[in-house]
Amino acid sequence: MLAKRIIPCLDVTAGRVVKGTNFVELRDAGDPIEIARRYDEQGADEVTFLDITASSDQRDIILHIVEACAEQVFIPLTVGGGVRAIADVRRLLNAGADKVSMNTAAVENPDLVAESSAKVGNQCIVVAIDAKQCAPGRWEVFTHGGRKATGLDVIDWARKVQLLGAGEILLTSMDRDGTKSGFDLALTRAVADAVDIPIIASGGVGNLDHLADGVSEGHADAVLAASIFHFGEYTVRQAKECMRARGIEVRL
Amino acid sequence: MARGNIVVVDYGMGNLRSVTKALEHVAGGKPVQVTADPAVVAAAERVVVPGQGAMPDCMRELAACGLRQAVIEAAASKPFLGICIGQQMLFEHSEEGDVPCLGILPGHVRRFPAEKMFAADGLKLKVPHMGWNNVRQTMAHPLWQGIEDGSRFYFVHSYYVAPEDAACMAGATEYGVPFTSACARDNIFAVQCHPEKSAQAGLRLLANFIDWNP
């Protein structure tokens, strides 16, 4: 039976892993390759790097990190952040990424999703959606690292990116990100039930039960977390043991 | 040509870095070479054909690169490992784009049937089939050596192979439908999953391939 996935996420800037709260206040959490290797050893099902480097002249740093990671870590690697054009997709895949995630560029240029999916296959294309609740049971898509409202409804946009050729959706609740109060389960479930492609739930994990809730209540196919793993609160293995105890299929 | 070399066939479809690095990791210093040159494929001791993307593009690129015949000959003569699309192309025909494939193994490549994609709890199963699933070993084979039966491997695909000859099934997996996740015949071994992304189980399979003398 297919296992639900646990995906540690590494926000990377200037070659270091950092973690913020509500998209601000960054804390240094270490060397990305070292951390990715540790997660692989703990049984992580995938690793995600989000390049949050602001300046474009430092963009190549992530490529070197991806290259080094591909030599040492033999689980799937997703990389996102700053992907603007199909050339960026190709560069990251050639460096060793298995999937590339796009967010702002997908909203500004939906053709990019369609074109890259047609070129490299939909299994390589993840669309990241930053969602903020705007009314009960309604969420709006934000871009530019959560700074810009788009007016797009999250459910409509999720259905649209599936049609465009996304192979997976990385869904982050901006309301919950960094709060440690758990996923926005209503959001996760609404999106997971609206599309036929896998959903990765993200934003708000504070304990292991939150991860299990994302699957059992949120219907997520995979759950993503950063700080609970980076700062040694929990290992990936503990997370899987908790999920298994709650009757969720995991790879242990 | 270096003795004992492992050649990864590059026909322009997707990233070969992961496969190459994983092979190097377990090759014990044997050379691993990525090539688009049919002569290099012909001279190789063992050949790996990976692949991602859509089947019509793969078949077109394989022909355009002049590698089609070299792959057919390798599959007939030396240790051969097909991965993902590299497995699917060994069969006669794919529903993806309705294209003929290499026809080395009898059978077809089918899409996961939408009407069957429901889990036991009634929730729908997503396509692509993406993530870690169990592979039940349906035959004893040197490539399974040291890998526990039912181990999980990483999959990402929307199509699967349906061999006509059950004797070539080497592994089976369930996802809405039971499907063949590994095939073997003579010097050929082929998997739908990605051993290069399947942590210890995957690395062991690649190491077994490198040691395999069919």
GROMACS .gro file of C-alpha atoms in nm:
model
  466
    1MET     CA    1   0.000   0.000   0.000
    2LEU     CA    2   0.127   0.346  -0.086
    3ALA     CA    3   0.273   0.516   0.221
    4LYS     CA    4   0.187   0.871   0.326
    5ARG     CA    5   0.502   1.077   0.297
    6ILE     CA    6   0.686   1.290   0.552
    7ILE     CA    7   0.888   1.565   0.389
    8PRO     CA    8   1.125   1.783   0.589
    9CYS     CA    9   1.156   2.125   0.427
   10LEU     CA   10   1.474   2.329   0.429
   11ASP     CA   11   1.446   2.702   0.365
   12VAL     CA   12   1.783   2.791   0.218
   13THR     CA   13   1.943   3.133   0.179
   14ALA     CA   14   2.308   3.214   0.103
   15GLY     CA   15   2.394   2.845   0.142
   16ARG     CA   16   2.242   2.803   0.490
   17VAL     CA   17   1.918   2.657   0.620
   18VAL     CA   18   1.704   2.912   0.801
   19LYS     CA   19   1.359   2.910   0.953
   20GLY     CA   20   1.127   3.201   1.007
   21THR     CA   21   0.792   3.271   1.169
   22ASN     CA   22   0.503   3.392   0.954
   23PHE     CA   23   0.750   3.433   0.665
   24VAL     CA   24   0.982   3.665   0.869
   25GLU     CA   25   1.239   3.655   1.156
   26LEU     CA   26   1.492   3.405   1.024
   27ARG     CA   27   1.694   3.170   1.249
   28ASP     CA   28   2.002   2.983   1.129
   29ALA     CA   29   1.948   2.605   1.135
   30GLY     CA   30   2.265   2.473   0.969
   31ASP     CA   31   2.425   2.328   0.655
   32PRO     CA   32   2.170   2.204   0.399
   33ILE     CA   33   2.361   1.895   0.283
   34GLU     CA   34   2.433   1.782   0.636
   35ILE     CA   35   2.071   1.829   0.735
   36ALA     CA   36   1.939   1.652   0.423
   37ARG     CA   37   2.166   1.355   0.497
   38ARG     CA   38   2.045   1.340   0.855
   39TYR     CA   39   1.684   1.333   0.739
   40ASP     CA   40   1.760   1.059   0.485
   41GLU     CA   41   1.914   0.852   0.767
   42GLN     CA   42   1.607   0.913   0.983
   43GLY     CA   43   1.384   0.777   0.706
   44ALA     CA   44   1.249   1.093   0.544
   45ASP     CA   45   1.053   1.008   0.228
   46GLU     CA   46   1.170   1.316   0.039
   47VAL     CA   47   1.348   1.642   0.108
   48THR     CA   48   1.241   1.985  -0.013
   49PHE     CA   49   1.471   2.286  -0.052
   50LEU     CA   50   1.306   2.624  -0.081
   51ASP     CA   51   1.552   2.885  -0.201
   52ILE     CA   52   1.447   3.203  -0.025
   53THR     CA   53   1.750   3.401  -0.147
   54ALA     CA   54   1.634   3.750  -0.225
   55SER     CA   55   1.905   3.865  -0.464
   56SER     CA   56   1.938   3.709  -0.806
   57ASP     CA   57   2.320   3.718  -0.804
   58GLN     CA   58   2.319   3.445  -0.539
   59ARG     CA   59   2.086   3.218  -0.735
   60ASP     CA   60   2.360   2.977  -0.840
   61ILE     CA   61   2.434   2.881  -0.480
   62ILE     CA   62   2.128   2.660  -0.471
   63LEU     CA   63   2.248   2.474  -0.782
   64HIS     CA   64   2.570   2.376  -0.607
   65ILE     CA   65   2.374   2.261  -0.303
   66VAL     CA   66   2.143   2.051  -0.521
   67GLU     CA   67   2.442   1.898  -0.702
   68ALA     CA   68   2.613   1.805  -0.377
   69CYS     CA   69   2.289   1.671  -0.234
   70ALA     CA   70   2.229   1.446  -0.537
   71GLU     CA   71   2.568   1.282  -0.474
   72GLN     CA   72   2.490   1.189  -0.117
   73VAL     CA   73   2.117   1.167  -0.063
   74PHE     CA   74   1.927   0.893  -0.245
   75ILE     CA   75   1.569   0.998  -0.185
   76PRO     CA   76   1.363   1.240  -0.396
   77LEU     CA   77   1.455   1.605  -0.383
   78THR     CA   78   1.219   1.893  -0.461
   79VAL     CA   79   1.356   2.241  -0.513
   80GLY     CA   80   1.163   2.566  -0.532
   81GLY     CA   81   1.211   2.937  -0.500
   82GLY     CA   82   1.294   3.185  -0.770
   83VAL     CA   83   1.182   2.961  -1.057
   84ARG     CA   84   1.079   3.203  -1.332
   85ALA     CA   85   1.137   3.028  -1.664
   86ILE     CA   86   1.167   2.686  -1.816
   87ALA     CA   87   1.545   2.736  -1.818
   88ASP     CA   88   1.534   2.753  -1.435
   89VAL     CA   89   1.337   2.426  -1.430
   90ARG     CA   90   1.594   2.257  -1.653
   91ARG     CA   91   1.891   2.390  -1.455
   92LEU     CA   92   1.752   2.255  -1.128
   93LEU     CA   93   1.659   1.916  -1.277
   94ASN     CA   94   2.000   1.887  -1.440
   95ALA     CA   95   2.167   1.968  -1.109
   96GLY     CA   96   1.987   1.669  -0.958
   97ALA     CA   97   1.645   1.786  -0.841
   98ASP     CA   98   1.363   1.539  -0.904
   99LYS     CA   99   1.086   1.795  -0.887
  100VAL     CA  100   1.076   2.169  -0.923
  101SER     CA  101   0.828   2.381  -0.738
  102MET     CA  102   0.693   2.711  -0.869
  103ASN     CA  103   0.470   2.965  -0.701
  104THR     CA  104   0.472   3.332  -0.807
  105ALA     CA  105   0.576   3.249  -1.164
  106ALA     CA  106   0.287   3.003  -1.199
  107VAL     CA  107   0.037   3.275  -1.111
  108GLU     CA  108   0.200   3.539  -1.330
  109ASN     CA  109   0.257   3.304  -1.619
  110PRO     CA  110   0.037   2.991  -1.609
  111ASP     CA  111   0.183   2.887  -1.946
  112LEU     CA  112   0.507   2.815  -1.763
  113VAL     CA  113   0.334   2.530  -1.578
  114ALA     CA  114   0.189   2.393  -1.901
  115GLU     CA  115   0.512   2.429  -2.099
  116SER     CA  116   0.740   2.281  -1.836
  117SER     CA  117   0.501   1.998  -1.767
  118ALA     CA  118   0.489   1.915  -2.137
  119LYS     CA  119   0.869   1.927  -2.161
  120VAL     CA  120   0.979   1.744  -1.849
  121GLY     CA  121   0.666   1.553  -1.745
  122ASN     CA  122   0.407   1.647  -1.486
  123GLN     CA  123   0.577   1.429  -1.224
  124CYS     CA  124   0.854   1.692  -1.208
  125ILE     CA  125   0.628   1.995  -1.166
  126VAL     CA  126   0.502   2.101  -0.826
  127VAL     CA  127   0.290   2.413  -0.791
  128ALA     CA  128   0.326   2.575  -0.448
  129ILE     CA  129   0.021   2.763  -0.326
  130ASP     CA  130   0.042   3.009  -0.036
  131ALA     CA  131  -0.311   3.036   0.099
  132LYS     CA  132  -0.467   3.284   0.341
  133GLN     CA  133  -0.819   3.259   0.473
  134CYS     CA  134  -1.038   3.547   0.356
  135ALA     CA  135  -1.379   3.426   0.472
  136PRO     CA  136  -1.514   3.113   0.640
  137GLY     CA  137  -1.433   2.823   0.406
  138ARG     CA  138  -1.260   3.056   0.157
  139TRP     CA  139  -0.893   3.113   0.096
  140GLU     CA  140  -0.700   3.349  -0.130
  141VAL     CA  141  -0.376   3.277  -0.318
  142PHE     CA  142  -0.078   3.496  -0.226
  143THR     CA  143   0.251   3.529  -0.412
  144HIS     CA  144   0.591   3.697  -0.364
  145GLY     CA  145   0.665   3.504  -0.046
  146GLY     CA  146   0.324   3.586   0.096
  147ARG     CA  147   0.341   3.961   0.038
  148LYS     CA  148   0.107   3.998  -0.256
  149ALA     CA  149  -0.263   3.913  -0.273
  150THR     CA  150  -0.374   3.783  -0.612
  151GLY     CA  151  -0.753   3.777  -0.579
  152LEU     CA  152  -0.746   3.411  -0.688
  153ASP     CA  153  -0.953   3.157  -0.498
  154VAL     CA  154  -0.734   2.870  -0.376
  155ILE     CA  155  -0.968   2.590  -0.482
  156ASP     CA  156  -1.016   2.737  -0.830
  157TRP     CA  157  -0.642   2.785  -0.866
  158ALA     CA  158  -0.568   2.428  -0.749
  159ARG     CA  159  -0.806   2.289  -1.012
  160LYS     CA  160  -0.652   2.515  -1.274
  161VAL     CA  161  -0.292   2.408  -1.204
  162GLN     CA  162  -0.396   2.044  -1.225
  163LEU     CA  163  -0.538   2.111  -1.571
  164LEU     CA  164  -0.224   2.304  -1.668
  165GLY     CA  165  -0.013   1.999  -1.584
  166ALA     CA  166   0.105   2.024  -1.224
  167GLY     CA  167   0.190   1.680  -1.086
  168GLU     CA  168   0.155   1.780  -0.724
  169ILE     CA  169   0.048   2.076  -0.508
  170LEU     CA  170   0.245   2.206  -0.211
  171LEU     CA  171  -0.019   2.385  -0.006
  172THR     CA  172   0.094   2.625   0.266
  173SER     CA  173  -0.139   2.796   0.509
  174MET     CA  174   0.003   3.144   0.567
  175ASP     CA  175  -0.224   3.183   0.869
  176ARG     CA  176  -0.064   2.880   1.035
  177ASP     CA  177   0.294   2.896   0.907
  178GLY     CA  178   0.533   2.925   1.200
  179THR     CA  179   0.257   2.922   1.462
  180LYS     CA  180   0.297   2.556   1.567
  181SER     CA  181  -0.081   2.532   1.603
  182GLY     CA  182  -0.129   2.263   1.337
  183PHE     CA  183  -0.223   2.260   0.967
  184ASP     CA  184  -0.529   2.448   0.847
  185LEU     CA  185  -0.716   2.120   0.810
  186ALA     CA  186  -1.024   2.267   0.646
  187LEU     CA  187  -0.805   2.424   0.377
  188THR     CA  188  -0.604   2.107   0.328
  189ARG     CA  189  -0.911   1.890   0.298
  190ALA     CA  190  -1.091   2.128   0.065
  191VAL     CA  191  -0.797   2.129  -0.178
  192ALA     CA  192  -0.714   1.757  -0.143
  193ASP     CA  193  -1.074   1.662  -0.220
  194ALA     CA  194  -1.099   1.907  -0.512
  195VAL     CA  195  -0.812   1.767  -0.721
  196ASP     CA  196  -0.684   1.428  -0.842
  197ILE     CA  197  -0.313   1.502  -0.794
  198PRO     CA  198  -0.126   1.457  -0.464
  199ILE     CA  199  -0.135   1.733  -0.203
  200ILE     CA  200   0.147   1.815   0.037
  201ALA     CA  201   0.017   1.992   0.348
  202SER     CA  202   0.240   2.263   0.493
  203GLY     CA  203   0.239   2.538   0.753
  204GLY     CA  204   0.179   2.520   1.125
  205VAL     CA  205   0.317   2.186   1.242
  206GLY     CA  206   0.403   2.203   1.614
  207ASN     CA  207   0.383   1.839   1.718
  208LEU     CA  208   0.361   1.491   1.572
  209ASP     CA  209  -0.014   1.462   1.603
  210HIS     CA  210  -0.044   1.761   1.373
  211LEU     CA  211   0.132   1.561   1.100
  212ALA     CA  212  -0.108   1.268   1.145
  213ASP     CA  213  -0.406   1.508   1.147
  214GLY     CA  214  -0.294   1.642   0.810
  215VAL     CA  215  -0.339   1.296   0.660
  216SER     CA  216  -0.639   1.165   0.854
  217GLU     CA  217  -0.839   1.488   0.875
  218GLY     CA  218  -0.684   1.689   0.594
  219HIS     CA  219  -0.667   1.402   0.340
  220ALA     CA  220  -0.313   1.510   0.249
  221ASP     CA  221  -0.094   1.264   0.059
  222ALA     CA  222   0.219   1.402   0.220
  223VAL     CA  223   0.300   1.632   0.509
  224LEU     CA  224   0.578   1.885   0.521
  225ALA     CA  225   0.744   2.035   0.826
  226ALA     CA  226   1.058   2.227   0.904
  227SER     CA  227   1.123   2.358   1.251
  228ILE     CA  228   1.005   2.056   1.450
  229PHE     CA  229   1.278   1.856   1.277
  230HIS     CA  230   1.553   2.117   1.240
  231PHE     CA  231   1.583   2.205   1.604
  232GLY     CA  232   1.587   1.844   1.720
  233GLU     CA  233   1.246   1.843   1.886
  234TYR     CA  234   1.148   1.529   1.697
  235THR     CA  235   1.309   1.291   1.450
  236VAL     CA  236   1.141   1.184   1.127
  237ARG     CA  237   1.131   0.832   1.266
  238GLN     CA  238   0.934   0.946   1.571
  239ALA     CA  239   0.693   1.121   1.339
  240LYS     CA  240   0.641   0.799   1.143
  241GLU     CA  241   0.592   0.594   1.457
  242CYS     CA  242   0.325   0.839   1.570
  243MET     CA  243   0.150   0.821   1.233
  244ARG     CA  244   0.165   0.442   1.230
  245ALA     CA  245   0.018   0.429   1.582
  246ARG     CA  246  -0.271   0.631   1.444
  247GLY     CA  247  -0.329   0.376   1.170
  248ILE     CA  248  -0.158   0.563   0.888
  249GLU     CA  249   0.052   0.367   0.636
  250VAL     CA  250   0.416   0.485   0.651
  251ARG     CA  251   0.757   0.363   0.537
  252LEU     CA  252   0.945   0.257   0.850
  253MET     CA  253   3.696   0.072  -2.341
  254ALA     CA  254   3.732   0.035  -1.967
  255ARG     CA  255   3.654  -0.316  -1.843
  256GLY     CA  256   3.352  -0.361  -1.627
  257ASN     CA  257   3.205  -0.030  -1.727
  258ILE     CA  258   2.844   0.065  -1.669
  259VAL     CA  259   2.682   0.283  -1.931
  260VAL     CA  260   2.378   0.501  -1.873
  261VAL     CA  261   2.199   0.569  -2.200
  262ASP     CA  262   2.127   0.939  -2.259
  263TYR     CA  263   1.861   0.996  -2.523
  264GLY     CA  264   1.782   1.348  -2.410
  265MET     CA  265   1.487   1.270  -2.183
  266GLY     CA  266   1.541   1.411  -1.840
  267ASN     CA  267   1.806   1.419  -1.578
  268LEU     CA  268   2.049   1.131  -1.555
  269ARG     CA  269   2.253   1.273  -1.272
  270SER     CA  270   2.064   1.096  -0.995
  271VAL     CA  271   2.093   0.756  -1.161
  272THR     CA  272   2.459   0.809  -1.236
  273LYS     CA  273   2.545   0.926  -0.885
  274ALA     CA  274   2.358   0.638  -0.725
  275LEU     CA  275   2.537   0.386  -0.952
  276GLU     CA  276   2.872   0.547  -0.874
  277HIS     CA  277   2.791   0.527  -0.505
  278VAL     CA  278   2.764   0.146  -0.520
  279ALA     CA  279   3.000   0.069  -0.814
  280GLY     CA  280   3.311   0.027  -0.600
  281GLY     CA  281   3.520   0.236  -0.838
  282LYS     CA  282   3.395   0.078  -1.163
  283PRO     CA  283   3.345   0.351  -1.422
  284VAL     CA  284   2.993   0.478  -1.479
  285GLN     CA  285   2.954   0.662  -1.806
  286VAL     CA  286   2.665   0.862  -1.945
  287THR     CA  287   2.654   0.839  -2.322
  288ALA     CA  288   2.450   0.921  -2.628
  289ASP     CA  289   2.692   0.730  -2.851
  290PRO     CA  290   2.561   0.396  -2.985
  291ALA     CA  291   2.916   0.264  -3.014
  292VAL     CA  292   2.975   0.322  -2.644
  293VAL     CA  293   2.651   0.141  -2.561
  294ALA     CA  294   2.758  -0.147  -2.786
  295ALA     CA  295   3.096  -0.174  -2.610
  296ALA     CA  296   2.959  -0.149  -2.255
  297GLU     CA  297   2.972  -0.438  -2.012
  298ARG     CA  298   2.631  -0.348  -1.871
  299VAL     CA  299   2.367  -0.096  -1.969
  300VAL     CA  300   2.115   0.112  -1.776
  301VAL     CA  301   1.823   0.278  -1.958
  302PRO     CA  302   1.644   0.531  -1.738
  303GLY     CA  303   1.390   0.780  -1.862
  304GLN     CA  304   1.121   1.021  -1.768
  305GLY     CA  305   0.868   1.224  -1.956
  306ALA     CA  306   0.608   1.117  -2.206
  307MET     CA  307   0.644   0.792  -2.403
  308PRO     CA  308   0.591   0.945  -2.751
  309ASP     CA  309   0.877   1.190  -2.687
  310CYS     CA  310   1.096   0.911  -2.550
  311MET     CA  311   1.045   0.689  -2.854
  312ARG     CA  312   1.101   0.979  -3.091
  313GLU     CA  313   1.419   1.094  -2.913
  314LEU     CA  314   1.555   0.740  -2.889
  315ALA     CA  315   1.525   0.711  -3.267
  316ALA     CA  316   1.651   1.064  -3.332
  317CYS     CA  317   1.964   0.997  -3.124
  318GLY     CA  318   2.032   0.683  -3.326
  319LEU     CA  319   2.014   0.480  -3.004
  320ARG     CA  320   1.713   0.262  -3.076
  321GLN     CA  321   1.909  -0.024  -3.231
  322ALA     CA  322   2.185  -0.001  -2.969
  323VAL     CA  323   1.929  -0.038  -2.689
  324ILE     CA  324   1.762  -0.334  -2.862
  325GLU     CA  325   2.099  -0.503  -2.906
  326ALA     CA  326   2.202  -0.435  -2.545
  327ALA     CA  327   1.875  -0.582  -2.422
  328ALA     CA  328   1.950  -0.895  -2.623
  329SER     CA  329   2.306  -0.944  -2.514
  330LYS     CA  330   2.427  -0.798  -2.182
  331PRO     CA  331   2.315  -0.714  -1.828
  332PHE     CA  332   2.041  -0.460  -1.890
  333LEU     CA  333   1.849  -0.252  -1.637
  334GLY     CA  334   1.544  -0.053  -1.744
  335ILE     CA  335   1.407   0.208  -1.505
  336CYS     CA  336   1.059   0.367  -1.527
  337ILE     CA  337   1.013   0.464  -1.894
  338GLY     CA  338   1.319   0.246  -1.956
  339GLN     CA  339   1.105  -0.047  -1.842
  340GLN     CA  340   0.791   0.057  -2.026
  341MET     CA  341   0.968   0.098  -2.360
  342LEU     CA  342   1.064  -0.270  -2.361
  343PHE     CA  343   0.701  -0.364  -2.428
  344GLU     CA  344   0.507  -0.361  -2.754
  345HIS     CA  345   0.285  -0.059  -2.719
  346SER     CA  346   0.194   0.224  -2.481
  347GLU     CA  347  -0.145   0.381  -2.423
  348GLU     CA  348   0.043   0.703  -2.351
  349GLY     CA  349   0.019   0.874  -2.687
  350ASP     CA  350  -0.081   0.541  -2.846
  351VAL     CA  351   0.271   0.465  -2.965
  352PRO     CA  352   0.452   0.144  -3.053
  353CYS     CA  353   0.750   0.071  -2.826
  354LEU     CA  354   1.050  -0.159  -2.871
  355GLY     CA  355   0.855  -0.485  -2.856
  356ILE     CA  356   1.126  -0.679  -2.672
  357LEU     CA  357   0.881  -0.813  -2.413
  358PRO     CA  358   0.522  -0.907  -2.504
  359GLY     CA  359   0.261  -0.683  -2.347
  360HIS     CA  360   0.132  -0.331  -2.322
  361VAL     CA  361   0.170  -0.015  -2.116
  362ARG     CA  362  -0.157   0.100  -1.960
  363ARG     CA  363  -0.280   0.403  -1.770
  364PHE     CA  364  -0.415   0.357  -1.418
  365PRO     CA  365  -0.790   0.311  -1.480
  366ALA     CA  366  -0.982   0.607  -1.332
  367GLU     CA  367  -1.275   0.388  -1.227
  368LYS     CA  368  -1.049   0.169  -1.008
  369MET     CA  369  -0.859   0.444  -0.831
  370PHE     CA  370  -1.014   0.420  -0.485
  371ALA     CA  371  -0.856   0.311  -0.158
  372ALA     CA  372  -1.018   0.065   0.083
  373ASP     CA  373  -1.158   0.361   0.283
  374GLY     CA  374  -1.330   0.498  -0.028
  375LEU     CA  375  -1.096   0.796  -0.072
  376LYS     CA  376  -0.974   0.844  -0.427
  377LEU     CA  377  -0.622   0.740  -0.518
  378LYS     CA  378  -0.423   1.016  -0.683
  379VAL     CA  379  -0.251   0.981  -1.019
  380PRO     CA  380   0.048   1.001  -1.064
  381HIS     CA  381   0.112   0.713  -0.826
  382MET     CA  382   0.374   0.906  -0.632
  383GLY     CA  383   0.561   0.785  -0.327
  384TRP     CA  384   0.685   0.473  -0.152
  385ASN     CA  385   0.501   0.149  -0.219
  386ASN     CA  386   0.570  -0.217  -0.147
  387VAL     CA  387   0.720  -0.444  -0.410
  388ARG     CA  388   0.630  -0.810  -0.363
  389GLN     CA  389   0.900  -1.028  -0.516
  390THR     CA  390   0.721  -1.273  -0.743
  391MET     CA  391   1.032  -1.463  -0.846
  392ALA     CA  392   1.368  -1.534  -0.690
  393HIS     CA  393   1.624  -1.322  -0.872
  394PRO     CA  394   1.984  -1.215  -0.808
  395LEU     CA  395   1.873  -0.848  -0.818
  396TRP     CA  396   1.650  -0.906  -0.514
  397GLN     CA  397   1.936  -1.047  -0.310
  398GLY     CA  398   1.955  -0.889   0.036
  399ILE     CA  399   1.632  -0.694  -0.019
  400GLU     CA  400   1.347  -0.795   0.209
  401ASP     CA  401   1.038  -0.912   0.021
  402GLY     CA  402   0.778  -0.637   0.027
  403SER     CA  403   1.032  -0.356   0.070
  404ARG     CA  404   0.918  -0.010  -0.027
  405PHE     CA  405   1.054   0.165  -0.333
  406TYR     CA  406   0.988   0.515  -0.466
  407PHE     CA  407   0.743   0.537  -0.756
  408VAL     CA  408   0.625   0.823  -0.970
  409HIS     CA  409   0.421   0.728  -1.276
  410SER     CA  410   0.076   0.727  -1.433
  411TYR     CA  411   0.127   0.425  -1.660
  412TYR     CA  412   0.232   0.069  -1.581
  413VAL     CA  413   0.333  -0.240  -1.776
  414ALA     CA  414   0.097  -0.532  -1.833
  415PRO     CA  415   0.315  -0.822  -1.957
  416GLU     CA  416   0.143  -1.090  -2.162
  417ASP     CA  417   0.388  -1.350  -2.038
  418ALA     CA  418   0.338  -1.390  -1.661
  419ALA     CA  419   0.672  -1.570  -1.644
  420CYS     CA  420   0.856  -1.239  -1.687
  421MET     CA  421   0.693  -1.078  -1.381
  422ALA     CA  422   0.955  -1.029  -1.108
  423GLY     CA  423   0.772  -0.791  -0.876
  424ALA     CA  424   0.415  -0.684  -0.807
  425THR     CA  425   0.263  -0.374  -0.647
  426GLU     CA  426  -0.093  -0.266  -0.562
  427TYR     CA  427  -0.230   0.077  -0.640
  428GLY     CA  428  -0.599   0.062  -0.715
  429VAL     CA  429  -0.510  -0.233  -0.936
  430PRO     CA  430  -0.236  -0.494  -0.895
  431PHE     CA  431   0.039  -0.419  -1.145
  432THR     CA  432   0.377  -0.553  -1.250
  433SER     CA  433   0.641  -0.334  -1.089
  434ALA     CA  434   0.944  -0.539  -1.195
  435CYS     CA  435   1.012  -0.770  -1.491
  436ALA     CA  436   1.294  -1.007  -1.565
  437ARG     CA  437   1.390  -1.226  -1.858
  438ASP     CA  438   1.736  -1.365  -1.928
  439ASN     CA  439   1.976  -1.069  -1.912
  440ILE     CA  440   1.701  -0.810  -1.870
  441PHE     CA  441   1.577  -0.668  -1.542
  442ALA     CA  442   1.343  -0.371  -1.541
  443VAL     CA  443   1.159  -0.179  -1.272
  444GLN     CA  444   0.884   0.080  -1.266
  445CYS     CA  445   1.014   0.235  -0.944
  446HIS     CA  446   1.324   0.452  -0.910
  447PRO     CA  447   1.599   0.255  -0.733
  448GLU     CA  448   1.820   0.566  -0.748
  449LYS     CA  449   1.568   0.742  -0.523
  450SER     CA  450   1.474   0.446  -0.305
  451ALA     CA  451   1.731   0.483  -0.026
  452GLN     CA  452   1.893   0.158   0.099
  453ALA     CA  453   1.666  -0.086  -0.087
  454GLY     CA  454   1.728   0.095  -0.414
  455LEU     CA  455   2.103   0.119  -0.368
  456ARG     CA  456   2.112  -0.253  -0.294
  457LEU     CA  457   1.925  -0.330  -0.617
  458LEU     CA  458   2.173  -0.120  -0.815
  459ALA     CA  459   2.466  -0.289  -0.640
  460ASN     CA  460   2.314  -0.629  -0.724
  461PHE     CA  461   2.283  -0.522  -1.088
  462ILE     CA  462   2.649  -0.427  -1.099
  463ASP     CA  463   2.744  -0.772  -0.960
  464TRP     CA  464   2.497  -0.963  -1.177
  465ASN     CA  465   2.627  -1.213  -1.434
  466PRO     CA  466   2.325  -1.361  -1.611
   0.00000   0.00000   0.00000
